[in-house]
Amino acid sequence: MSSPASSFPRLQSARLYGIVDLGYCAPAQVEAMTAALCEGGVDLLQLRAKKLTLPEIEKLARLMHPITRDHGVPLIINDHLEIAASIGSEGVHVGQDDEAVARARAAVGPGVFVGKSTHSLAQAVAAQAEAADYIGFGPLYATGTKPDYVPIGLQDITEVHQQVSLPIFCIGGVNAERLPEILTAGARRVVVVSAFLLAPDVQSYVRQIKSSLP
């Protein structure tokens, strides 16, 4: 089974992936943060809310989606397939579960792209075999977003791009200071979380990162 990733041109052309993580962004700030990230120029935007209830997450997703749609930015829901299906989001993101991609595809249908988190070269290759549409690869550095994950470093970035033809978004501790060495290691796409959400001027920081990407 091959991935239908080529059916999603916005995904193919995307370089900068933002995440509205409720660990860093209060629910009351979600609308304004979504607008700032979209206006700054993120290509993709995910909602990640690990500790909220499903109704709370769905409410936030419904607030975000008109904003992302107006900016032409695909909205991706982390983990909650039923919410993605309910609101009609453009994408869904799943973790390291053996059946995650197939289950997500069945839940959301062929018109929604499915991304998967990978934490090693072997997991990245496996995600491609499972027909994910893109992968997150990391965490590159230790990060407060996912403190239980051991950072994988930069040494496999070139190799993963040689072995995996999907869009590969490098994630985990990515910020403006580290971006040059991440790109030198072979990254072409990145995910930025806390550096965006905690920036004094979110739009400017997004523009700064985006202007540095290939």
mmCIF file of C-alpha atoms in Angstrom:
data_model
loop_
_atom_site.group_PDB
_atom_site.id
_atom_site.type_symbol
_atom_site.label_atom_id
_atom_site.label_comp_id
_atom_site.label_asym_id
_atom_site.label_seq_id
_atom_site.Cartn_x
_atom_site.Cartn_y
_atom_site.Cartn_z
ATOM 1 C CA MET A 1 0.000 0.000 0.000
ATOM 2 C CA SER A 2 1.486 3.312 -0.978
ATOM 3 C CA SER A 3 0.876 6.600 0.756
ATOM 4 C CA PRO A 4 -1.452 9.048 -0.979
ATOM 5 C CA ALA A 5 0.792 11.885 0.181
ATOM 6 C CA SER A 6 1.046 13.252 -3.340
ATOM 7 C CA SER A 7 -2.706 13.920 -3.138
ATOM 8 C CA PHE A 8 -1.958 16.674 -0.617
ATOM 9 C CA PRO A 9 0.075 19.384 -2.381
ATOM 10 C CA ARG A 10 -0.007 21.709 0.640
ATOM 11 C CA LEU A 11 1.615 18.994 2.691
ATOM 12 C CA GLN A 12 4.257 18.379 0.037
ATOM 13 C CA SER A 13 5.195 22.048 -0.115
ATOM 14 C CA ALA A 14 5.056 22.634 3.659
ATOM 15 C CA ARG A 15 8.283 23.526 5.465
ATOM 16 C CA LEU A 16 7.203 25.054 8.769
ATOM 17 C CA TYR A 17 4.883 23.222 11.158
ATOM 18 C CA GLY A 18 3.496 24.909 14.258
ATOM 19 C CA ILE A 19 1.727 23.307 17.209
ATOM 20 C CA VAL A 20 -0.740 25.002 19.529
ATOM 21 C CA ASP A 21 0.159 22.978 22.621
ATOM 22 C CA LEU A 22 -2.108 23.565 25.599
ATOM 23 C CA GLY A 23 0.851 22.902 27.874
ATOM 24 C CA TYR A 24 2.147 26.328 26.812
ATOM 25 C CA CYS A 25 -0.962 28.120 25.617
ATOM 26 C CA ALA A 26 -4.039 28.706 27.792
ATOM 27 C CA PRO A 27 -7.406 27.865 26.228
ATOM 28 C CA ALA A 28 -8.364 31.549 26.289
ATOM 29 C CA GLN A 29 -5.298 32.356 24.149
ATOM 30 C CA VAL A 30 -5.889 29.719 21.480
ATOM 31 C CA GLU A 31 -7.749 31.880 18.977
ATOM 32 C CA ALA A 32 -5.232 34.734 19.149
ATOM 33 C CA MET A 33 -2.282 32.329 19.021
ATOM 34 C CA THR A 34 -3.755 30.520 16.017
ATOM 35 C CA ALA A 35 -4.170 33.812 14.185
ATOM 36 C CA ALA A 36 -0.633 34.958 15.048
ATOM 37 C CA LEU A 37 0.935 31.691 13.881
ATOM 38 C CA CYS A 38 -1.045 31.696 10.641
ATOM 39 C CA GLU A 39 -0.321 35.354 9.941
ATOM 40 C CA GLY A 40 3.363 34.756 10.656
ATOM 41 C CA GLY A 41 3.430 32.067 7.992
ATOM 42 C CA VAL A 42 3.234 28.529 9.385
ATOM 43 C CA ASP A 43 2.430 26.028 6.645
ATOM 44 C CA LEU A 44 0.703 23.511 8.925
ATOM 45 C CA LEU A 45 -0.830 23.888 12.385
ATOM 46 C CA GLN A 46 -1.610 21.191 14.935
ATOM 47 C CA LEU A 47 -3.793 21.283 18.029
ATOM 48 C CA ARG A 48 -2.289 19.249 20.867
ATOM 49 C CA ALA A 49 -4.148 19.203 24.170
ATOM 50 C CA LYS A 50 -3.106 16.229 26.238
ATOM 51 C CA LYS A 51 -4.886 17.096 29.477
ATOM 52 C CA LEU A 52 -8.195 18.527 28.274
ATOM 53 C CA THR A 53 -11.455 16.646 27.923
ATOM 54 C CA LEU A 54 -12.730 15.672 24.483
ATOM 55 C CA PRO A 55 -15.490 18.317 24.522
ATOM 56 C CA GLU A 56 -12.936 20.976 25.482
ATOM 57 C CA ILE A 57 -10.580 19.899 22.693
ATOM 58 C CA GLU A 58 -13.361 19.841 20.128
ATOM 59 C CA LYS A 59 -14.471 23.329 21.168
ATOM 60 C CA LEU A 60 -10.931 24.656 20.642
ATOM 61 C CA ALA A 61 -10.627 22.872 17.306
ATOM 62 C CA ARG A 62 -13.859 24.493 16.139
ATOM 63 C CA LEU A 63 -12.493 27.901 17.154
ATOM 64 C CA MET A 64 -9.220 27.302 15.311
ATOM 65 C CA HIS A 65 -10.541 25.833 12.085
ATOM 66 C CA PRO A 66 -12.161 28.946 10.578
ATOM 67 C CA ILE A 67 -8.932 30.869 11.233
ATOM 68 C CA THR A 68 -6.666 28.253 9.681
ATOM 69 C CA ARG A 69 -9.036 27.847 6.722
ATOM 70 C CA ASP A 70 -9.035 31.585 6.061
ATOM 71 C CA HIS A 71 -5.225 31.477 5.863
ATOM 72 C CA GLY A 72 -5.076 28.316 3.775
ATOM 73 C CA VAL A 73 -3.289 26.450 6.564
ATOM 74 C CA PRO A 74 -4.247 22.788 7.089
ATOM 75 C CA LEU A 75 -5.369 22.069 10.658
ATOM 76 C CA ILE A 76 -4.107 18.832 12.191
ATOM 77 C CA ILE A 77 -5.635 17.221 15.275
ATOM 78 C CA ASN A 78 -3.292 15.311 17.575
ATOM 79 C CA ASP A 79 -4.489 11.821 18.546
ATOM 80 C CA HIS A 80 -8.255 12.373 18.617
ATOM 81 C CA LEU A 81 -9.527 10.808 15.415
ATOM 82 C CA GLU A 82 -13.180 11.343 16.289
ATOM 83 C CA ILE A 83 -12.624 15.087 16.692
ATOM 84 C CA ALA A 84 -10.747 15.287 13.392
ATOM 85 C CA ALA A 85 -13.606 13.487 11.670
ATOM 86 C CA SER A 86 -16.244 15.594 13.410
ATOM 87 C CA ILE A 87 -14.801 19.014 12.550
ATOM 88 C CA GLY A 88 -13.467 18.064 9.124
ATOM 89 C CA SER A 89 -9.837 18.893 9.830
ATOM 90 C CA GLU A 90 -7.362 18.500 6.985
ATOM 91 C CA GLY A 91 -5.012 16.248 8.952
ATOM 92 C CA VAL A 92 -4.573 14.032 11.995
ATOM 93 C CA HIS A 93 -1.404 13.071 13.859
ATOM 94 C CA VAL A 94 -0.817 9.812 15.707
ATOM 95 C CA GLY A 95 1.877 8.377 17.961
ATOM 96 C CA GLN A 96 3.887 5.154 17.997
ATOM 97 C CA ASP A 97 1.080 2.630 17.950
ATOM 98 C CA ASP A 98 1.409 -0.309 15.561
ATOM 99 C CA GLU A 99 -2.012 0.141 14.012
ATOM 100 C CA ALA A 100 -2.226 3.895 14.392
ATOM 101 C CA VAL A 101 -1.986 4.910 10.729
ATOM 102 C CA ALA A 102 -4.437 2.289 9.449
ATOM 103 C CA ARG A 103 -6.871 3.064 12.255
ATOM 104 C CA ALA A 104 -6.622 6.779 11.581
ATOM 105 C CA ARG A 105 -7.148 6.301 7.855
ATOM 106 C CA ALA A 106 -10.259 4.244 8.529
ATOM 107 C CA ALA A 107 -11.624 6.861 10.934
ATOM 108 C CA VAL A 108 -11.026 10.022 8.913
ATOM 109 C CA GLY A 109 -11.194 8.779 5.322
ATOM 110 C CA PRO A 110 -8.943 9.266 2.301
ATOM 111 C CA GLY A 111 -9.320 13.047 2.105
ATOM 112 C CA VAL A 112 -7.446 13.659 5.367
ATOM 113 C CA PHE A 113 -3.694 13.237 5.683
ATOM 114 C CA VAL A 114 -2.186 11.181 8.497
ATOM 115 C CA GLY A 115 1.110 11.986 10.195
ATOM 116 C CA LYS A 116 3.017 9.812 12.635
ATOM 117 C CA SER A 117 5.593 10.519 15.326
ATOM 118 C CA THR A 118 8.874 8.630 14.939
ATOM 119 C CA HIS A 119 11.790 8.528 17.343
ATOM 120 C CA SER A 120 14.374 6.518 15.397
ATOM 121 C CA LEU A 121 15.442 5.680 11.877
ATOM 122 C CA ALA A 122 13.740 2.273 12.130
ATOM 123 C CA GLN A 123 10.453 3.850 13.216
ATOM 124 C CA ALA A 124 10.640 6.345 10.359
ATOM 125 C CA VAL A 125 11.107 3.572 7.798
ATOM 126 C CA ALA A 126 8.246 1.624 9.394
ATOM 127 C CA ALA A 127 5.935 4.648 9.241
ATOM 128 C CA GLN A 128 6.563 4.924 5.515
ATOM 129 C CA ALA A 129 5.693 1.221 5.119
ATOM 130 C CA GLU A 130 2.459 1.883 7.033
ATOM 131 C CA ALA A 131 1.563 4.548 4.453
ATOM 132 C CA ALA A 132 1.766 7.584 6.708
ATOM 133 C CA ASP A 133 1.598 10.822 4.730
ATOM 134 C CA TYR A 134 4.360 12.534 6.714
ATOM 135 C CA ILE A 135 6.446 11.889 9.807
ATOM 136 C CA GLY A 136 7.669 13.851 12.752
ATOM 137 C CA PHE A 137 11.286 12.875 13.508
ATOM 138 C CA GLY A 138 12.677 13.540 16.966
ATOM 139 C CA PRO A 139 12.946 14.841 19.562
ATOM 140 C CA LEU A 140 16.249 16.230 18.342
ATOM 141 C CA TYR A 141 16.960 17.860 21.703
ATOM 142 C CA ALA A 142 15.630 17.465 25.221
ATOM 143 C CA THR A 143 12.342 19.322 25.392
ATOM 144 C CA GLY A 144 9.828 20.230 28.049
ATOM 145 C CA THR A 145 7.050 19.386 25.607
ATOM 146 C CA LYS A 146 7.903 15.682 25.865
ATOM 147 C CA PRO A 147 10.191 15.260 28.885
ATOM 148 C CA ASP A 148 9.926 11.449 28.888
ATOM 149 C CA TYR A 149 11.530 11.099 25.449
ATOM 150 C CA VAL A 150 15.288 10.661 25.107
ATOM 151 C CA PRO A 151 16.619 13.103 22.491
ATOM 152 C CA ILE A 152 17.842 11.387 19.333
ATOM 153 C CA GLY A 153 20.291 14.085 18.261
ATOM 154 C CA LEU A 154 21.099 15.227 14.745
ATOM 155 C CA GLN A 155 23.202 12.340 13.458
ATOM 156 C CA ASP A 156 20.416 10.436 11.649
ATOM 157 C CA ILE A 157 18.804 13.378 9.838
ATOM 158 C CA THR A 158 20.704 12.888 6.592
ATOM 159 C CA GLU A 159 20.136 9.132 6.637
ATOM 160 C CA VAL A 160 16.409 9.374 7.289
ATOM 161 C CA HIS A 161 16.054 11.648 4.262
ATOM 162 C CA GLN A 162 17.858 9.039 2.178
ATOM 163 C CA GLN A 163 15.662 6.171 3.356
ATOM 164 C CA VAL A 164 12.274 7.878 3.660
ATOM 165 C CA SER A 165 10.622 9.742 0.791
ATOM 166 C CA LEU A 166 7.762 11.205 2.856
ATOM 167 C CA PRO A 167 7.849 14.791 4.119
ATOM 168 C CA ILE A 168 10.009 14.632 7.262
ATOM 169 C CA PHE A 169 9.461 17.280 9.930
ATOM 170 C CA CYS A 170 12.262 17.449 12.479
ATOM 171 C CA ILE A 171 10.909 18.198 15.945
ATOM 172 C CA GLY A 172 11.991 18.641 19.529
ATOM 173 C CA GLY A 173 13.664 21.735 20.918
ATOM 174 C CA VAL A 174 13.779 23.512 17.561
ATOM 175 C CA ASN A 175 14.346 27.257 17.849
ATOM 176 C CA ALA A 176 16.066 30.076 15.965
ATOM 177 C CA GLU A 177 19.401 29.546 17.717
ATOM 178 C CA ARG A 178 19.551 25.840 16.880
ATOM 179 C CA LEU A 179 18.097 26.075 13.385
ATOM 180 C CA PRO A 180 21.427 26.550 11.544
ATOM 181 C CA GLU A 181 22.902 23.310 12.917
ATOM 182 C CA ILE A 182 19.634 21.444 12.294
ATOM 183 C CA LEU A 183 19.637 22.537 8.656
ATOM 184 C CA THR A 184 23.349 21.761 8.307
ATOM 185 C CA ALA A 185 22.561 18.237 9.541
ATOM 186 C CA GLY A 186 20.195 17.825 6.586
ATOM 187 C CA ALA A 187 16.758 18.902 7.796
ATOM 188 C CA ARG A 188 14.401 20.458 5.242
ATOM 189 C CA ARG A 189 11.275 20.855 7.376
ATOM 190 C CA VAL A 190 10.869 21.630 11.072
ATOM 191 C CA VAL A 191 8.254 21.717 13.812
ATOM 192 C CA VAL A 192 8.438 24.549 16.345
ATOM 193 C CA VAL A 193 6.396 24.452 19.546
ATOM 194 C CA SER A 194 7.467 26.273 22.703
ATOM 195 C CA ALA A 195 9.757 28.741 20.925
ATOM 196 C CA PHE A 196 6.732 30.030 19.018
ATOM 197 C CA LEU A 197 4.225 29.874 21.845
ATOM 198 C CA LEU A 198 6.492 31.677 24.319
ATOM 199 C CA ALA A 199 7.868 34.279 21.898
ATOM 200 C CA PRO A 200 7.269 37.935 22.830
ATOM 201 C CA ASP A 201 6.290 38.624 19.203
ATOM 202 C CA VAL A 202 4.917 35.410 17.720
ATOM 203 C CA GLN A 203 4.441 36.639 14.154
ATOM 204 C CA SER A 204 7.978 38.027 13.923
ATOM 205 C CA TYR A 205 9.485 34.838 15.311
ATOM 206 C CA VAL A 206 7.544 32.712 12.827
ATOM 207 C CA ARG A 207 8.747 34.924 9.974
ATOM 208 C CA GLN A 208 12.333 34.699 11.234
ATOM 209 C CA ILE A 209 12.261 30.898 11.240
ATOM 210 C CA LYS A 210 10.464 30.620 7.914
ATOM 211 C CA SER A 211 12.871 32.947 6.144
ATOM 212 C CA SER A 212 15.750 30.639 7.181
ATOM 213 C CA LEU A 213 14.240 27.445 5.799
ATOM 214 C CA PRO A 214 15.235 26.067 2.383
#
